Short mmCIF file of C-alpha atoms and ligand atoms in Angstrom, two decimals:
data_model
loop_
_atom_site.label_atom_id
_atom_site.label_comp_id
_atom_site.label_asym_id
_atom_site.label_seq_id
_atom_site.Cartn_x
_atom_site.Cartn_y
_atom_site.Cartn_z
CA MET H 1 -24.34 12.32 23.85
CA SER H 2 -21.30 12.60 21.66
CA GLU H 3 -18.93 15.21 23.00
CA ALA H 4 -17.90 17.91 20.53
CA LYS H 5 -14.11 18.08 20.31
CA ASP H 6 -11.44 19.52 18.07
CA PRO H 7 -9.40 17.06 15.98
CA GLN H 8 -6.28 17.52 18.12
CA ASP H 9 -8.31 16.41 21.16
CA THR H 10 -9.95 13.48 19.38
CA CYS H 11 -8.60 9.96 19.19
CA VAL H 12 -10.02 7.86 16.36
CA LEU H 13 -9.72 4.08 16.32
CA VAL H 14 -9.54 2.81 12.73
CA THR H 15 -10.13 -0.92 12.37
CA GLY H 16 -8.70 -2.27 9.13
CA GLY H 17 -6.55 0.85 8.93
CA ALA H 18 -3.83 -0.92 6.92
CA GLY H 19 -6.27 -1.82 4.14
CA PHE H 20 -6.93 0.03 0.90
CA ILE H 21 -9.57 2.53 2.04
CA GLY H 22 -8.45 2.45 5.67
CA SER H 23 -4.87 3.51 4.95
CA HIS H 24 -5.91 6.46 2.81
CA THR H 25 -8.36 7.53 5.51
CA VAL H 26 -5.66 7.29 8.20
CA VAL H 27 -3.43 9.63 6.15
CA GLU H 28 -6.28 12.11 5.84
CA LEU H 29 -7.06 12.02 9.57
CA LEU H 30 -3.43 12.47 10.59
CA GLN H 31 -3.15 15.41 8.20
CA ASP H 32 -6.29 16.88 9.77
CA GLY H 33 -4.67 16.71 13.22
CA TYR H 34 -6.42 13.67 14.73
CA LYS H 35 -4.75 11.15 16.99
CA VAL H 36 -5.21 7.77 15.28
CA VAL H 37 -5.07 4.22 16.60
CA VAL H 38 -4.99 1.57 13.88
CA VAL H 39 -6.04 -1.99 14.61
CA ASP H 40 -5.39 -4.44 11.79
CA ASP H 41 -4.54 -8.15 11.89
CA LEU H 42 -2.73 -7.84 8.54
CA SER H 43 -4.65 -10.84 7.21
CA ASN H 44 -5.11 -8.95 3.95
CA ALA H 45 -2.67 -6.06 4.32
CA SER H 46 1.02 -5.41 4.73
CA GLU H 47 2.77 -3.86 7.74
CA ARG H 48 4.70 -1.78 5.21
CA VAL H 49 1.53 0.29 4.78
CA ILE H 50 2.14 1.74 8.23
CA ASP H 51 5.62 2.94 7.17
CA ARG H 52 4.20 4.42 3.98
CA ILE H 53 1.55 6.29 5.95
CA LYS H 54 4.30 7.73 8.17
CA THR H 55 6.37 8.76 5.16
CA ILE H 56 3.44 10.57 3.58
CA VAL H 57 2.36 12.50 6.68
CA GLY H 58 5.84 13.28 8.05
CA ASP H 59 7.34 12.85 11.53
CA ALA H 60 5.17 15.28 13.49
CA ALA H 61 1.87 13.76 12.35
CA ALA H 62 3.29 10.22 12.44
CA ALA H 63 3.90 10.68 16.17
CA ARG H 64 0.09 10.75 16.58
CA LEU H 65 -0.28 7.26 15.06
CA THR H 66 -0.35 4.02 17.05
CA PHE H 67 -0.56 0.62 15.35
CA TYR H 68 -1.70 -2.65 16.91
CA ARG H 69 -1.50 -5.91 15.01
CA THR H 70 -4.73 -7.22 16.44
CA ASP H 71 -7.79 -9.10 15.24
CA VAL H 72 -10.97 -7.17 16.03
CA ASN H 73 -12.55 -10.53 16.97
CA ASP H 74 -10.09 -10.77 19.87
CA ARG H 75 -12.15 -9.30 22.68
CA GLU H 76 -9.36 -9.22 25.28
CA ALA H 77 -6.93 -7.53 22.92
CA MET H 78 -9.56 -5.00 21.88
CA SER H 79 -10.42 -4.27 25.51
CA ALA H 80 -6.73 -3.68 26.13
CA VAL H 81 -6.62 -1.20 23.22
CA PHE H 82 -9.53 0.72 24.73
CA ASP H 83 -7.98 0.51 28.23
CA GLY H 84 -4.69 1.89 26.91
CA ASP H 85 -5.93 4.79 24.80
CA HIS H 86 -8.94 6.99 25.33
CA ILE H 87 -10.85 6.32 22.10
CA ASP H 88 -13.41 8.98 21.17
CA ARG H 89 -14.71 7.59 17.87
CA VAL H 90 -14.35 4.47 15.76
CA ILE H 91 -14.21 3.97 12.00
CA HIS H 92 -14.85 0.31 11.30
CA PHE H 93 -13.34 -0.98 8.05
CA ALA H 94 -12.04 -4.39 9.14
CA GLY H 95 -13.72 -7.24 7.31
CA PHE H 96 -13.45 -9.79 4.54
CA LYS H 97 -14.42 -8.23 1.21
CA ALA H 98 -14.14 -10.62 -1.72
CA VAL H 99 -17.61 -11.11 -3.19
CA GLY H 100 -16.84 -14.42 -4.97
CA GLU H 101 -14.99 -15.90 -2.00
CA SER H 102 -17.92 -15.03 0.26
CA VAL H 103 -20.15 -17.32 -1.81
CA SER H 104 -17.87 -20.32 -1.19
CA LYS H 105 -17.03 -19.39 2.43
CA PRO H 106 -20.27 -18.08 3.97
CA ILE H 107 -19.45 -19.30 7.48
CA GLU H 108 -16.11 -17.49 7.49
CA TYR H 109 -17.66 -14.30 6.13
CA TYR H 110 -20.57 -14.19 8.56
CA ALA H 111 -18.40 -15.23 11.50
CA ASN H 112 -15.69 -12.68 10.77
CA ASN H 113 -17.64 -9.66 9.58
CA LEU H 114 -20.62 -9.94 11.92
CA GLY H 115 -18.57 -11.39 14.78
CA ASN H 116 -15.93 -8.67 14.76
CA THR H 117 -18.58 -5.94 14.62
CA LEU H 118 -20.46 -7.40 17.60
CA THR H 119 -17.23 -7.72 19.58
CA LEU H 120 -16.23 -4.18 18.65
CA VAL H 121 -19.49 -2.51 19.65
CA ASP H 122 -19.64 -4.50 22.89
CA VAL H 123 -16.12 -3.40 23.82
CA MET H 124 -16.99 0.16 22.79
CA ARG H 125 -20.09 0.12 24.99
CA ASN H 126 -18.10 -1.23 27.94
CA HIS H 127 -15.73 1.70 27.55
CA GLY H 128 -18.41 4.37 27.06
CA CYS H 129 -17.54 4.97 23.40
CA LYS H 130 -20.68 5.12 21.26
CA ASP H 131 -19.58 6.94 18.11
CA ILE H 132 -19.05 4.74 15.07
CA ILE H 133 -18.68 5.19 11.33
CA PHE H 134 -19.28 1.99 9.39
CA SER H 135 -17.80 1.14 6.06
CA SER H 136 -20.91 0.07 4.16
CA SER H 137 -21.46 -0.38 0.47
CA ALA H 138 -23.74 0.48 -2.41
CA THR H 139 -24.18 -3.29 -2.64
CA VAL H 140 -27.07 -2.88 -0.15
CA TYR H 141 -29.14 -1.26 -2.93
CA GLY H 142 -28.97 -4.46 -5.02
CA ASP H 143 -30.55 -4.19 -8.45
CA PRO H 144 -31.86 -0.61 -8.44
CA ASP H 145 -35.42 0.33 -9.46
CA SER H 146 -34.26 3.77 -10.54
CA LEU H 147 -31.10 5.85 -10.77
CA PRO H 148 -29.40 7.76 -9.27
CA LEU H 149 -29.53 6.01 -5.91
CA THR H 150 -30.41 8.18 -2.94
CA GLU H 151 -30.12 7.18 0.69
CA GLU H 152 -33.91 6.64 0.60
CA SER H 153 -33.67 4.11 -2.23
CA PRO H 154 -34.82 0.74 -0.87
CA LYS H 155 -32.34 -1.80 0.39
CA LYS H 156 -32.67 -4.99 -1.65
CA PRO H 157 -31.77 -8.58 -0.83
CA ALA H 158 -28.05 -9.07 -1.25
CA THR H 159 -26.77 -11.46 -3.90
CA ASN H 160 -23.87 -12.84 -1.85
CA PRO H 161 -22.82 -13.31 1.81
CA TYR H 162 -20.40 -10.37 1.65
CA GLY H 163 -23.28 -8.09 0.64
CA TRP H 164 -25.47 -9.56 3.37
CA THR H 165 -22.84 -8.81 6.01
CA LYS H 166 -22.91 -5.12 5.00
CA TRP H 167 -26.70 -5.21 4.98
CA MET H 168 -26.91 -6.89 8.40
CA ILE H 169 -24.26 -4.76 10.09
CA GLU H 170 -26.18 -1.64 9.05
CA GLN H 171 -29.19 -3.19 10.79
CA VAL H 172 -27.20 -4.16 13.90
CA LEU H 173 -25.91 -0.60 14.31
CA THR H 174 -29.37 0.85 13.70
CA ASP H 175 -30.85 -1.46 16.36
CA LEU H 176 -28.10 -0.45 18.74
CA HIS H 177 -29.21 3.16 18.45
CA THR H 178 -32.85 2.17 18.96
CA ALA H 179 -31.89 0.41 22.18
CA ASP H 180 -29.65 3.23 23.37
CA PRO H 181 -30.16 6.62 21.69
CA ALA H 182 -26.77 7.77 22.98
CA TRP H 183 -25.20 5.91 20.05
CA ASN H 184 -23.96 8.03 17.17
CA VAL H 185 -23.89 5.92 14.01
CA VAL H 186 -22.89 6.96 10.50
CA LEU H 187 -23.30 4.44 7.68
CA LEU H 188 -21.20 5.37 4.66
CA ARG H 189 -22.25 3.57 1.49
CA TYR H 190 -19.33 3.55 -0.89
CA PHE H 191 -19.76 3.13 -4.58
CA ASN H 192 -16.67 1.74 -6.44
CA PRO H 193 -13.42 2.84 -4.78
CA ILE H 194 -10.41 3.00 -7.13
CA GLY H 195 -7.31 5.14 -7.62
CA ALA H 196 -4.36 5.43 -5.27
CA HIS H 197 -2.52 8.03 -3.23
CA PRO H 198 -1.03 10.61 -5.67
CA SER H 199 2.41 10.06 -4.08
CA GLY H 200 2.51 6.54 -5.54
CA LEU H 201 3.28 5.22 -2.03
CA MET H 202 -0.12 3.65 -1.29
CA GLY H 203 -2.69 1.86 -3.40
CA GLU H 204 -4.72 -1.30 -3.81
CA ASP H 205 -2.73 -4.51 -3.41
CA PRO H 206 -4.99 -7.47 -4.17
CA LYS H 207 -3.72 -10.98 -3.50
CA GLY H 208 -3.96 -13.40 -6.45
CA ILE H 209 -6.16 -12.68 -9.44
CA PRO H 210 -7.99 -9.39 -8.87
CA ASN H 211 -11.78 -9.68 -8.64
CA ASN H 212 -12.43 -6.03 -9.32
CA LEU H 213 -12.11 -4.26 -12.61
CA LEU H 214 -9.51 -1.59 -11.87
CA PRO H 215 -6.80 -3.72 -10.29
CA TYR H 216 -7.27 -6.20 -13.13
CA VAL H 217 -6.92 -3.47 -15.76
CA ALA H 218 -3.81 -2.15 -13.96
CA GLN H 219 -2.25 -5.63 -14.05
CA VAL H 220 -2.91 -5.88 -17.78
CA ALA H 221 -1.23 -2.49 -18.19
CA ILE H 222 1.87 -3.66 -16.28
CA GLY H 223 2.00 -6.90 -18.32
CA LYS H 224 1.01 -9.35 -15.56
CA ARG H 225 -2.22 -10.37 -17.30
CA ALA H 226 -2.82 -10.79 -21.02
CA CYS H 227 -6.09 -8.94 -21.52
CA VAL H 228 -9.07 -7.47 -19.74
CA HIS H 229 -12.11 -9.72 -19.61
CA VAL H 230 -15.20 -7.59 -20.10
CA PHE H 231 -18.06 -9.35 -18.33
CA GLY H 232 -20.91 -8.89 -20.81
CA ASN H 233 -21.68 -6.27 -23.47
CA ASP H 234 -25.43 -6.78 -23.61
CA TYR H 235 -26.41 -4.76 -20.56
CA ASP H 236 -29.01 -2.03 -20.75
CA THR H 237 -26.35 0.73 -20.88
CA PRO H 238 -25.15 3.04 -23.68
CA ASP H 239 -22.31 0.75 -24.83
CA GLY H 240 -23.71 -2.49 -23.38
CA THR H 241 -21.05 -2.86 -20.66
CA GLY H 242 -21.67 -2.43 -16.92
CA VAL H 243 -21.83 1.11 -15.57
CA ARG H 244 -20.56 1.99 -12.08
CA ASP H 245 -19.88 5.09 -10.03
CA TYR H 246 -16.09 4.95 -9.52
CA ILE H 247 -14.73 7.15 -6.76
CA HIS H 248 -11.12 8.05 -5.97
CA VAL H 249 -9.99 6.49 -2.70
CA CYS H 250 -8.68 9.90 -1.55
CA ASP H 251 -12.18 11.33 -2.02
CA LEU H 252 -13.50 8.50 0.15
CA ALA H 253 -10.87 9.41 2.73
CA THR H 254 -12.05 13.03 2.85
CA GLY H 255 -15.60 11.66 3.06
CA HIS H 256 -14.67 9.93 6.32
CA ALA H 257 -13.05 13.07 7.65
CA ALA H 258 -16.20 15.02 6.75
CA ALA H 259 -18.34 12.42 8.53
CA LEU H 260 -16.19 12.61 11.67
CA ASN H 261 -16.59 16.35 11.69
CA TRP H 262 -20.31 16.15 10.97
CA MET H 263 -21.05 13.62 13.74
CA ASN H 264 -19.18 15.71 16.30
CA GLY H 265 -21.60 16.41 19.15
CA ARG H 266 -24.55 14.51 17.62
CA THR H 267 -26.38 11.26 18.20
CA GLY H 268 -28.51 9.27 15.78
CA VAL H 269 -28.17 7.05 12.73
CA GLU H 270 -27.36 8.71 9.45
CA ILE H 271 -26.64 7.25 6.02
CA PHE H 272 -24.52 8.91 3.35
CA ASN H 273 -23.73 7.79 -0.18
CA LEU H 274 -20.13 8.39 -1.16
CA GLY H 275 -19.73 8.45 -4.92
CA THR H 276 -19.26 10.99 -7.68
CA GLY H 277 -22.76 10.84 -9.13
CA ARG H 278 -21.34 9.87 -12.52
CA GLY H 279 -21.54 6.47 -14.17
CA THR H 280 -18.68 5.04 -16.25
CA SER H 281 -18.82 1.88 -18.37
CA VAL H 282 -16.23 -0.90 -18.46
CA LEU H 283 -15.18 0.13 -21.97
CA GLU H 284 -14.82 3.76 -20.87
CA ILE H 285 -12.58 2.62 -18.01
CA ILE H 286 -10.37 0.63 -20.39
CA LYS H 287 -10.11 3.69 -22.63
CA ALA H 288 -9.28 6.05 -19.75
CA PHE H 289 -6.66 3.68 -18.35
CA SER H 290 -5.12 3.22 -21.82
CA LEU H 291 -4.74 6.99 -21.99
CA ALA H 292 -3.19 7.10 -18.50
CA CYS H 293 -0.63 4.38 -19.18
CA GLY H 294 0.10 5.42 -22.77
CA LYS H 295 -0.84 2.16 -24.51
CA ASP H 296 -3.98 0.53 -25.85
CA LEU H 297 -5.02 -2.21 -23.46
CA PRO H 298 -6.27 -5.44 -25.03
CA TYR H 299 -9.68 -6.75 -23.98
CA GLN H 300 -12.14 -9.45 -24.90
CA ILE H 301 -15.87 -9.74 -24.34
CA ASP H 302 -16.80 -12.61 -22.00
CA PRO H 303 -20.17 -13.76 -20.62
CA ARG H 304 -21.85 -11.79 -17.86
CA ARG H 305 -20.69 -12.39 -14.29
CA PRO H 306 -23.54 -13.73 -12.12
CA GLY H 307 -24.98 -11.17 -9.71
CA ASP H 308 -23.82 -8.07 -11.63
CA VAL H 309 -26.33 -5.28 -12.26
CA ASP H 310 -26.54 -3.14 -15.43
CA ALA H 311 -25.76 0.16 -13.81
CA ASN H 312 -25.55 2.00 -10.54
CA TYR H 313 -24.52 5.47 -9.58
CA ALA H 314 -25.12 7.70 -6.62
CA ASP H 315 -27.00 10.81 -5.80
CA CYS H 316 -24.50 12.44 -3.44
CA SER H 317 -26.44 15.61 -2.73
CA LYS H 318 -27.06 14.64 0.90
CA ALA H 319 -23.33 14.39 1.66
CA LYS H 320 -22.84 17.77 0.03
CA ARG H 321 -25.76 19.41 1.79
CA GLU H 322 -25.14 17.97 5.25
CA MET H 323 -21.38 17.52 5.43
CA GLY H 324 -20.15 19.91 2.73
CA TRP H 325 -18.40 16.99 1.03
CA VAL H 326 -18.02 16.49 -2.72
CA ALA H 327 -15.75 14.19 -4.72
CA LYS H 328 -13.00 16.15 -6.47
CA TYR H 329 -11.27 13.61 -8.70
CA ASP H 330 -12.48 12.47 -12.14
CA ILE H 331 -11.93 9.18 -13.96
CA GLY H 332 -8.77 10.49 -15.65
CA ASP H 333 -7.27 11.37 -12.24
CA MET H 334 -8.28 7.99 -10.82
CA CYS H 335 -6.63 6.06 -13.68
CA ARG H 336 -3.51 8.27 -13.53
CA ASP H 337 -3.03 7.66 -9.81
CA SER H 338 -3.81 3.98 -10.11
CA TRP H 339 -1.21 3.63 -12.90
CA ASN H 340 1.33 5.68 -10.94
CA TRP H 341 0.96 3.27 -8.00
CA GLN H 342 0.96 0.14 -10.18
CA SER H 343 3.99 1.18 -12.23
CA LYS H 344 6.02 2.22 -9.15
CA ASN H 345 4.98 -0.89 -7.17
CA PRO H 346 4.48 -3.69 -9.72
CA ASN H 347 4.31 -6.25 -6.90
CA GLY H 348 2.32 -4.06 -4.52
CA TYR H 349 3.74 -3.63 -1.03
CA GLU H 350 5.91 -6.74 -1.37
CA GLY H 351 7.78 -5.40 -4.39
N1 LIG V 401 -15.85 -6.23 -14.63
C1 LIG V 401 -15.34 -6.71 -15.82
N2 LIG V 401 -14.20 -7.45 -15.77
C2 LIG V 401 -13.53 -7.72 -14.62
C3 LIG V 401 -14.07 -7.23 -13.40
C4 LIG V 401 -15.23 -6.49 -13.45
O1 LIG V 401 -15.90 -6.49 -16.89
O2 LIG V 401 -12.50 -8.39 -14.66
C5 LIG V 401 -17.04 -5.38 -14.67
C6 LIG V 401 -18.22 -5.86 -13.85
O3 LIG V 401 -19.04 -6.71 -14.59
C7 LIG V 401 -18.89 -4.54 -13.46
C8 LIG V 401 -17.73 -3.54 -13.37
O4 LIG V 401 -16.68 -4.12 -14.12
O5 LIG V 401 -19.74 -4.11 -14.51
C9 LIG V 401 -17.24 -3.30 -11.95
O6 LIG V 401 -16.96 -4.54 -11.32
P1 LIG V 401 -16.12 -4.61 -9.95
O7 LIG V 401 -15.93 -6.06 -9.62
O8 LIG V 401 -14.91 -3.77 -10.05
O9 LIG V 401 -17.07 -3.90 -8.90
P2 LIG V 401 -18.59 -4.26 -8.49
O10 LIG V 401 -19.42 -3.10 -8.93
O11 LIG V 401 -19.00 -5.59 -8.90
O12 LIG V 401 -18.44 -4.32 -6.90
C10 LIG V 401 -17.96 -3.23 -6.16
C11 LIG V 401 -17.19 -3.72 -4.95
C12 LIG V 401 -18.10 -4.40 -3.99
C13 LIG V 401 -19.27 -3.55 -3.67
C14 LIG V 401 -19.95 -3.07 -4.92
C15 LIG V 401 -20.99 -2.04 -4.58
O13 LIG V 401 -16.20 -4.62 -5.33
O14 LIG V 401 -17.38 -4.60 -2.79
O15 LIG V 401 -19.01 -2.44 -5.78
O16 LIG V 401 -21.77 -1.75 -5.66
F1 LIG V 401 -20.15 -4.24 -2.93
#
């Protein structure tokens, strides 16, 4: 049975806490009064993120943050983390996340994402910690039969190994609860996280050519790339371009805080969609970002990208009903904050 505790008495381990969503969540948790332990191997993140987190939250809250440069696959190191700090709950973000790369490196993706989760939950079990929030994805819904997507919408076969790892880890954690009902599992299915911290101190920092739309658009705006490539304009959507439910990363962060609060004192497996419930097309994004950065961004229409669906967006009424959580930011806010981050940090954390 999960023990109900106040934030100031609760220590949350955040794996992948130096990453894009992880870092914004860590800020939110520290501001809410939690003690936070971040484990990140920095394979796709910068140590500077930790300093930025401390700057944003201030000295008093920063004193409640501990950072370990550790790979979650490293069982001994993870055991040592649990031996050193009393961990009450875990938010598990750490994992490889590039869809295209996962197709060419399936072994690495399955080994890392599934392997680190199995190591993590085994170490948790050995230390009597059975509360976990998992960073899942709307990718588990595949090509939807109908919209909006509710948590009851069927899971579909994934179209790439990255998607399968999300799919399978949801199953692993569900099976864990079946075997031992003392587990307290929350699966958060994110739609498309974008935006940045309004301070301009934290944001998305992709390595190489961005795979996702928003970082690519931001790099066109800053002059690093010539034009946005729109992947197909013959989809079954109002303007023919793909429609997604973009959500501000700070809204996702409050979603995790809401989930931590909600799971307090419970057991079970619960799924929540985290999105805004609104769909936005690629052309609408280009328009909104052009407005945010004050110039018209060039784009060209290219062929469809394999594996992309026409449209998806969330029904988020369950998160509202159960956890009292709703997304606050709109597309204009998301593009504004993303541009603020990009223009202040043209080379990301290394700049
Ligand atoms: N797109 C472009 N040009 C680009 C990049 C993307 O036109 O350069 C289009 C895509 O075709 C799609 C939309 O922009 O219509 C969004 O694409 P993203 O790559 O930004 O995001 P996806 O919806 O493909 O994937 C995201 C996350 C995945 C997650 C999935 C869940 O990247 O991790 O949402 O639905 F699994």
